[in-house]
CSV table of C-alpha atoms in Angstrom, one decimal:
chain,number,residue,atom,x,y,z
U,15,MET,CA,0.0,0.0,0.0
U,16,ALA,CA,1.4,3.4,-0.9
U,17,SER,CA,2.0,5.9,1.9
U,18,ASN,CA,-0.2,9.0,2.0
U,19,ASP,CA,0.0,11.1,5.1
U,20,GLN,CA,-2.1,14.0,3.8
U,21,ARG,CA,-5.6,14.9,5.1
U,22,VAL,CA,-8.2,12.7,3.5
U,23,SER,CA,-10.6,14.7,1.3
U,24,LEU,CA,-14.0,14.9,2.9
U,25,PRO,CA,-16.3,16.5,0.4
U,26,PRO,CA,-19.2,18.7,1.7
U,27,SER,CA,-22.6,17.1,1.6
U,28,SER,CA,-26.2,17.7,2.6
U,29,PRO,CA,-27.4,15.6,5.5
U,30,ILE,CA,-29.2,12.4,4.6
U,31,ARG,CA,-32.2,11.6,6.8
U,32,ALA,CA,-33.9,8.3,7.2
U,33,PRO,CA,-37.7,8.6,6.5
U,34,GLY,CA,-39.5,9.8,9.6
U,35,ASN,CA,-36.3,10.1,11.7
U,36,THR,CA,-34.3,13.1,13.0
U,37,SER,CA,-31.1,11.1,12.9
U,38,LEU,CA,-29.3,9.5,9.9
U,39,LEU,CA,-28.9,6.3,11.9
U,40,SER,CA,-31.8,4.3,13.3
U,41,ASN,CA,-32.9,6.5,16.1
U,42,SER,CA,-31.9,7.9,19.5
U,43,LYS,CA,-35.3,8.0,21.1
U,44,GLN,CA,-34.0,6.2,24.2
U,45,GLY,CA,-31.7,9.0,25.1
U,46,LEU,CA,-28.4,8.3,23.4
U,47,GLN,CA,-27.1,9.9,20.2
U,48,SER,CA,-26.5,7.6,17.3
U,49,THR,CA,-22.8,6.6,17.2
U,50,VAL,CA,-20.2,5.5,14.7
U,51,PHE,CA,-17.1,3.8,16.0
U,52,ILE,CA,-14.1,3.4,13.8
U,53,THR,CA,-11.2,1.2,15.0
U,54,PHE,CA,-7.7,2.0,13.7
U,55,THR,CA,-4.4,0.4,14.7
U,56,VAL,CA,-0.8,0.9,13.5
U,57,LYS,CA,0.0,-2.9,13.2
U,58,GLY,CA,-1.7,-6.2,13.0
U,59,GLY,CA,-2.4,-8.0,16.3
U,60,ALA,CA,-2.9,-4.9,18.4
U,61,GLY,CA,-6.5,-5.8,19.0
U,62,LYS,CA,-8.7,-3.5,16.8
U,63,THR,CA,-11.1,-6.3,16.0
U,64,GLU,CA,-11.0,-7.3,19.7
U,65,VAL,CA,-12.1,-3.7,20.6
U,66,ALA,CA,-14.8,-3.7,18.0
U,67,ASP,CA,-16.1,-7.1,19.3
U,68,SER,CA,-16.1,-5.8,22.8
U,69,LEU,CA,-18.0,-2.6,22.0
U,70,GLU,CA,-20.9,-4.6,20.6
U,71,PRO,CA,-22.4,-6.2,23.8
U,72,ALA,CA,-21.9,-2.9,25.6
U,73,ILE,CA,-24.3,-1.4,23.1
U,74,THR,CA,-26.7,-4.1,22.1
U,75,LEU,CA,-27.4,-5.5,25.6
U,76,GLY,CA,-28.9,-2.1,26.4
U,77,GLY,CA,-31.5,-2.6,23.6
U,78,ALA,CA,-29.8,-0.7,20.9
U,79,THR,CA,-28.9,-2.2,17.5
U,80,CYS,CA,-25.4,-2.4,15.9
U,81,ARG,CA,-24.0,-3.0,12.5
U,82,PHE,CA,-20.4,-4.2,11.9
U,83,ILE,CA,-18.6,-3.0,8.8
U,84,ASP,CA,-15.5,-5.1,8.0
U,85,VAL,CA,-13.0,-3.1,6.0
U,86,ASP,CA,-10.1,-5.5,6.4
U,87,ASP,CA,-10.1,-6.9,2.9
U,88,GLY,CA,-6.8,-8.8,3.6
U,89,ASN,CA,-8.0,-10.6,6.7
U,90,ARG,CA,-11.8,-10.3,7.3
U,91,GLY,CA,-11.2,-10.8,11.1
U,92,MET,CA,-14.5,-9.3,12.0
U,93,ALA,CA,-16.5,-11.6,9.7
U,94,ARG,CA,-14.5,-14.6,10.9
U,95,ARG,CA,-15.2,-13.7,14.5
U,96,VAL,CA,-18.9,-12.9,14.5
U,97,GLY,CA,-20.0,-14.7,11.3
U,98,LYS,CA,-20.1,-13.3,7.9
U,99,GLU,CA,-23.9,-13.1,8.0
U,100,ASN,CA,-23.5,-10.5,10.8
U,101,VAL,CA,-21.3,-8.0,9.0
U,102,THR,CA,-21.3,-5.8,6.0
U,103,THR,CA,-18.0,-6.1,4.1
U,104,LEU,CA,-16.2,-3.4,2.0
U,105,ASP,CA,-13.5,-4.2,-0.5
U,106,TRP,CA,-10.3,-2.0,-0.6
U,107,SER,CA,-11.2,-1.1,-4.2
U,108,THR,CA,-14.6,0.4,-3.3
U,109,SER,CA,-15.1,3.7,-5.2
U,110,VAL,CA,-16.0,7.0,-3.5
U,111,THR,CA,-18.7,7.5,-6.1
U,112,GLY,CA,-21.0,5.1,-4.2
U,113,ALA,CA,-20.7,6.7,-0.8
U,114,ALA,CA,-24.1,8.4,-0.7
U,115,GLN,CA,-26.0,5.3,-1.9
U,116,TRP,CA,-24.2,3.2,0.6
U,117,VAL,CA,-25.2,5.5,3.5
U,118,ALA,CA,-28.8,5.6,2.3
U,119,ARG,CA,-28.9,1.8,2.2
U,120,HIS,CA,-27.2,0.9,5.4
U,121,ALA,CA,-27.4,3.8,7.9
U,122,PRO,CA,-31.1,3.7,8.7
U,123,HIS,CA,-31.0,0.2,10.1
U,124,ALA,CA,-28.8,0.5,13.2
U,125,ASP,CA,-28.4,2.8,16.2
U,126,THR,CA,-24.6,2.2,16.1
U,127,MET,CA,-22.1,1.3,13.4
U,128,ILE,CA,-18.7,-0.1,14.0
U,129,PHE,CA,-16.1,0.1,11.3
U,130,ASP,CA,-13.2,-2.4,11.7
U,131,LEU,CA,-10.3,-1.3,9.5
U,132,GLY,CA,-7.2,-3.1,8.3
U,133,ALA,CA,-4.0,-2.4,10.2
U,134,GLY,CA,-2.2,0.7,8.9
U,135,ILE,CA,-4.8,1.3,6.3
U,136,GLU,CA,-5.2,5.0,7.2
U,137,SER,CA,-1.8,5.8,5.7
U,138,SER,CA,-2.6,4.2,2.4
U,139,ASP,CA,-4.0,5.6,-0.9
U,140,LEU,CA,-6.5,2.7,-1.4
U,141,PRO,CA,-9.8,3.8,-3.0
U,142,VAL,CA,-11.8,2.7,0.0
U,143,MET,CA,-10.2,5.4,2.2
U,144,ALA,CA,-11.7,8.1,0.0
U,145,PHE,CA,-15.0,6.2,0.1
U,146,LEU,CA,-14.9,5.9,3.9
U,147,GLY,CA,-14.0,9.6,4.3
U,148,SER,CA,-17.2,10.5,2.4
U,149,VAL,CA,-19.3,8.0,4.3
U,150,TRP,CA,-18.2,9.3,7.6
U,151,ARG,CA,-18.7,12.9,6.6
U,152,LEU,CA,-22.2,12.1,5.4
U,153,LEU,CA,-23.0,10.3,8.7
U,154,ALA,CA,-21.6,13.2,10.8
U,155,ASP,CA,-23.6,15.7,8.8
U,156,GLY,CA,-26.6,13.6,9.4
U,157,GLY,CA,-26.3,13.9,13.2
U,158,ALA,CA,-24.2,10.8,14.1
U,159,ARG,CA,-21.5,11.0,16.7
U,160,ILE,CA,-18.2,9.9,15.2
U,161,VAL,CA,-15.7,8.2,17.6
U,162,ILE,CA,-12.3,7.4,16.2
U,163,CYS,CA,-10.8,4.6,18.3
U,164,ALA,CA,-7.0,4.6,18.1
U,165,VAL,CA,-6.1,1.1,19.4
U,166,VAL,CA,-2.8,0.7,21.2
U,167,SER,CA,-1.5,-2.5,22.9
U,168,THR,CA,1.3,-3.7,25.0
U,169,ASN,CA,2.9,-5.2,21.9
U,170,ALA,CA,2.5,-2.4,19.3
U,171,PRO,CA,4.4,0.9,19.1
U,172,THR,CA,2.4,4.1,18.7
U,173,SER,CA,5.1,6.4,17.2
U,174,THR,CA,3.1,9.1,15.5
U,175,PHE,CA,0.1,6.9,14.8
U,176,ILE,CA,-2.3,8.6,17.2
U,177,GLU,CA,-1.3,12.1,16.2
U,178,ARG,CA,-1.7,11.1,12.5
U,179,ILE,CA,-5.2,9.8,13.1
U,180,ALA,CA,-6.2,13.0,15.0
U,181,ARG,CA,-4.8,15.2,12.2
U,182,LYS,CA,-6.6,13.3,9.5
U,183,TYR,CA,-10.0,12.6,11.1
U,184,GLY,CA,-10.2,14.8,14.2
U,185,ASP,CA,-12.6,17.2,12.5
U,186,LEU,CA,-15.1,14.5,12.1
U,187,GLY,CA,-15.4,13.6,15.8
U,188,GLU,CA,-13.6,12.6,18.9
U,189,VAL,CA,-10.3,10.6,18.9
U,190,VAL,CA,-10.3,8.1,21.7
U,191,ILE,CA,-7.3,6.0,22.7
U,192,VAL,CA,-8.2,2.4,23.5
U,193,CYS,CA,-5.5,0.7,25.5
U,194,ASN,CA,-5.8,-3.0,24.9
U,195,ASN,CA,-3.9,-4.8,27.8
U,196,GLN,CA,-3.3,-7.8,25.5
U,197,ASP,CA,-0.6,-9.6,27.5
U,198,GLY,CA,-1.8,-8.5,31.0
U,199,SER,CA,1.4,-6.5,31.6
U,200,HIS,CA,-0.2,-3.0,31.5
U,201,GLU,CA,3.1,-1.8,29.9
U,202,PHE,CA,1.8,0.6,27.3
U,203,PRO,CA,4.1,3.0,25.4
U,204,ALA,CA,5.0,5.9,27.8
U,205,GLU,CA,3.9,8.6,25.3
U,206,VAL,CA,0.2,7.4,25.6
U,207,ALA,CA,-0.1,8.9,29.0
U,208,THR,CA,1.0,12.3,27.8
U,209,LEU,CA,-1.6,12.6,25.0
U,210,PRO,CA,-4.7,14.7,25.6
U,211,HIS,CA,-7.3,12.3,24.2
U,212,ARG,CA,-9.9,10.4,26.2
U,213,LYS,CA,-8.5,6.9,27.2
U,214,LEU,CA,-10.4,3.7,27.6
U,215,HIS,CA,-8.9,0.4,28.9
U,216,LEU,CA,-9.8,-3.1,27.8
U,217,GLY,CA,-8.5,-5.8,30.1
U,218,ASN,CA,-6.6,-8.9,29.3
U,219,LEU,CA,-8.6,-12.1,28.5
U,220,TYR,CA,-7.1,-15.5,29.3
U,221,ALA,CA,-6.0,-17.4,26.1
U,222,GLY,CA,-8.2,-20.3,27.0
U,223,VAL,CA,-11.3,-18.1,27.5
U,224,GLN,CA,-10.5,-16.4,24.2
U,225,ALA,CA,-10.4,-19.8,22.5
U,226,VAL,CA,-13.9,-20.5,23.9
U,227,ARG,CA,-15.1,-17.1,22.5
U,228,LEU,CA,-13.5,-17.8,19.0
U,229,SER,CA,-15.1,-21.2,18.8
U,230,ARG,CA,-18.5,-19.4,18.3
U,231,ARG,CA,-18.8,-17.4,15.1
U,232,GLN,CA,-21.5,-15.1,16.6
U,233,PRO,CA,-21.6,-11.6,18.1
U,234,LEU,CA,-20.1,-11.6,21.6
U,235,SER,CA,-23.5,-10.6,23.1
U,236,SER,CA,-24.9,-13.9,21.9
U,237,VAL,CA,-21.9,-15.9,23.2
U,238,ILE,CA,-22.2,-14.5,26.8
U,239,SER,CA,-26.0,-14.5,26.9
U,240,ASN,CA,-26.2,-18.1,25.7
U,241,PRO,CA,-23.0,-19.9,26.9
U,242,SER,CA,-21.8,-23.1,25.3
U,243,GLN,CA,-22.6,-26.1,27.5
U,244,GLY,CA,-19.8,-26.7,30.0
U,245,PHE,CA,-18.3,-23.2,29.5
U,246,GLU,CA,-20.7,-21.1,31.5
U,247,LEU,CA,-18.0,-19.8,33.8
U,248,ALA,CA,-15.8,-18.9,30.9
U,249,SER,CA,-18.7,-16.9,29.4
U,250,ALA,CA,-19.1,-15.2,32.8
U,251,VAL,CA,-15.4,-14.2,32.7
U,252,MET,CA,-15.9,-12.7,29.2
U,253,ALA,CA,-19.0,-10.8,30.5
U,254,ARG,CA,-17.0,-9.5,33.5
U,255,ARG,CA,-14.3,-8.1,31.2
U,256,ILE,CA,-16.9,-6.3,29.1
U,257,PHE,CA,-18.7,-5.0,32.2
U,258,ASP,CA,-15.4,-3.5,33.4
U,259,PHE,CA,-14.8,-2.0,30.0
U,260,ALA,CA,-18.4,-0.6,29.7
U,261,ARG,CA,-18.6,0.9,33.2
U,262,GLN,CA,-15.5,3.1,32.8
U,263,PRO,CA,-16.4,6.9,33.1
U,264,GLY,CA,-15.2,7.3,29.5
U,265,MET,CA,-17.9,4.9,28.2
U,266,LYS,CA,-20.8,6.6,30.0
U,267,ASP,CA,-21.8,8.5,26.9
U,268,PHE,CA,-22.1,5.4,24.8
U,269,VAL,CA,-23.6,2.7,27.2
U,270,ARG,CA,-27.2,2.6,28.4
U,271,PRO,CA,-27.8,1.7,32.1
U,272,GLN,CA,-29.7,-1.4,31.0
U,273,ALA,CA,-26.6,-2.8,29.3
U,274,LEU,CA,-24.6,-2.4,32.5
U,275,ASP,CA,-27.3,-4.1,34.5
U,276,ARG,CA,-27.4,-7.0,32.0
U,277,LEU,CA,-23.6,-7.3,32.0
U,278,ALA,CA,-23.5,-7.3,35.8
U,279,GLU,CA,-26.0,-10.2,35.8
U,280,LEU,CA,-24.1,-12.2,33.2
U,281,SER,CA,-20.8,-11.8,35.1
U,282,GLU,CA,-22.1,-12.8,38.5
U,283,ARG,CA,-20.6,-16.3,38.4
U,284,ALA,CA,-17.2,-15.1,37.2
U,285,PRO,CA,-14.6,-16.2,39.9
U,286,LYS,CA,-13.0,-13.2,41.7
U,287,ARG,CA,-9.6,-15.0,41.9
U,288,LEU,CA,-7.8,-17.8,40.1
U,289,ARG,CA,-4.6,-19.5,41.1
U,290,PHE,CA,-3.4,-20.3,37.6
U,291,VAL,CA,-4.1,-18.7,34.2
U,292,ILE,CA,-6.6,-20.3,31.9
U,293,GLY,CA,-4.1,-21.1,29.1
U,294,THR,CA,-6.1,-23.5,26.9
U,295,ARG,CA,-9.7,-24.3,26.0
U,296,SER,CA,-9.5,-27.4,28.2
U,297,ASP,CA,-8.6,-25.2,31.1
U,298,ALA,CA,-11.7,-23.1,30.5
U,299,THR,CA,-14.3,-25.8,31.3
U,300,ASP,CA,-16.6,-25.2,34.2
U,301,SER,CA,-15.2,-28.0,36.3
U,302,THR,CA,-11.6,-26.8,35.8
U,303,ILE,CA,-12.3,-23.2,36.5
U,304,GLU,CA,-14.2,-24.2,39.7
U,305,LEU,CA,-11.1,-26.2,40.9
U,306,ASN,CA,-8.8,-23.3,39.9
U,307,ALA,CA,-11.0,-20.9,41.9
U,308,ARG,CA,-11.1,-23.2,45.0
U,309,LEU,CA,-7.3,-23.4,44.9
U,310,ALA,CA,-7.1,-19.6,44.8
U,311,GLN,CA,-9.4,-19.4,47.8
U,312,ALA,CA,-7.3,-22.0,49.7
U,313,ASP,CA,-4.1,-20.1,48.8
U,314,ALA,CA,-5.6,-16.8,50.1
U,315,ALA,CA,-6.8,-18.5,53.3
U,316,LEU,CA,-3.3,-20.0,53.9
U,317,LEU,CA,-1.6,-16.6,53.5
U,318,SER,CA,-4.1,-14.8,55.8
U,319,PRO,CA,-2.4,-12.8,58.6
U,320,ASN,CA,-2.9,-13.4,62.3
U,321,ILE,CA,-3.7,-17.1,62.4
U,322,ASP,CA,-2.1,-19.5,64.8
U,323,ASP,CA,0.1,-22.5,64.0
U,324,ALA,CA,-2.8,-25.0,64.3
U,325,GLU,CA,-4.9,-23.0,61.9
U,326,ILE,CA,-1.9,-22.7,59.5
U,327,LEU,CA,-1.6,-26.5,59.5
U,328,ALA,CA,-5.3,-27.0,58.9
U,329,ARG,CA,-5.3,-24.5,56.0
U,330,ALA,CA,-2.1,-26.0,54.5
U,331,ILE,CA,-3.9,-29.4,54.4
U,332,GLN,CA,-6.9,-27.7,52.7
U,333,TYR,CA,-4.6,-26.1,50.2
U,334,ARG,CA,-2.8,-29.4,49.5
U,335,ARG,CA,-6.1,-31.1,48.8
U,336,ALA,CA,-7.3,-28.3,46.5
U,337,TYR,CA,-4.0,-28.5,44.7
U,338,GLU,CA,-4.2,-32.3,44.2
U,339,ALA,CA,-7.7,-32.0,42.9
U,340,PHE,CA,-6.7,-29.4,40.4
U,341,ALA,CA,-3.5,-31.2,39.4
U,342,THR,CA,-5.2,-34.5,38.8
U,343,ARG,CA,-8.3,-33.1,37.0
U,344,ALA,CA,-9.5,-34.9,33.9
U,345,ARG,CA,-8.1,-33.4,30.8
């Protein structure tokens, strides 16, 4: 892809309205403005599709509707994750001439649209970028709120990526930095903290729980609302992660209270502590997570302060039994 760091041309346009609606998107009659999220990242693997996936249940579990647009022609990660029947795809060769027709066709059918772009695509001169620039301008002119999500992770440098995104698209809406704690280290590039943009944080998800999620090619809201048999606790762990993401102060503008209530309900069974990471799908079964959580409880009890020698011995025996049960679990 050829490099092009100039401002994308966003031609002026008259707002397009859905029939009988004051908003270009579906509606905002329940109190929230229609929203368009756009996920950008500087390199593959930073988690832009993960962020898009995580936004969906925070929106739809509150009763709103959502449309995914997969613009990653080289990967189609969004379509592979949630099922191709649940996304609208755009090819990199899509011409700008069809922008108005595309908006008129797709915008009236969702309260929220989530565009998942290919890594580094914002610095290319692919035809689809001019198309998207026109689409986003039409949506903004029609009353939609545009949120540009610059996704950074613990394994991806930012360099001038965020500043470049803000320079190109900042006049369309708000640039938000989404920090994806992919490896659980919280070690993001130091310059992220110095940038003035709103910041959101998406927590780490155990690899084994991620495997459970990816085994279902459905929207995440469906996965956590209707868990796979034998993986209810793993689904609760997913729900807890989205609940923590959605209840951040920076998400208040986008998430309805009903969604938070539903996410809290779905995450009730998620264990508060685990002794070992959930590394594989076999580690994510209900029985294994239960044993893992019991071992964590036994470990915490053993390390409690102000207990006498007799109690230490009793708790050590309990810990040993919990460890043996976990170590000898059926695989």
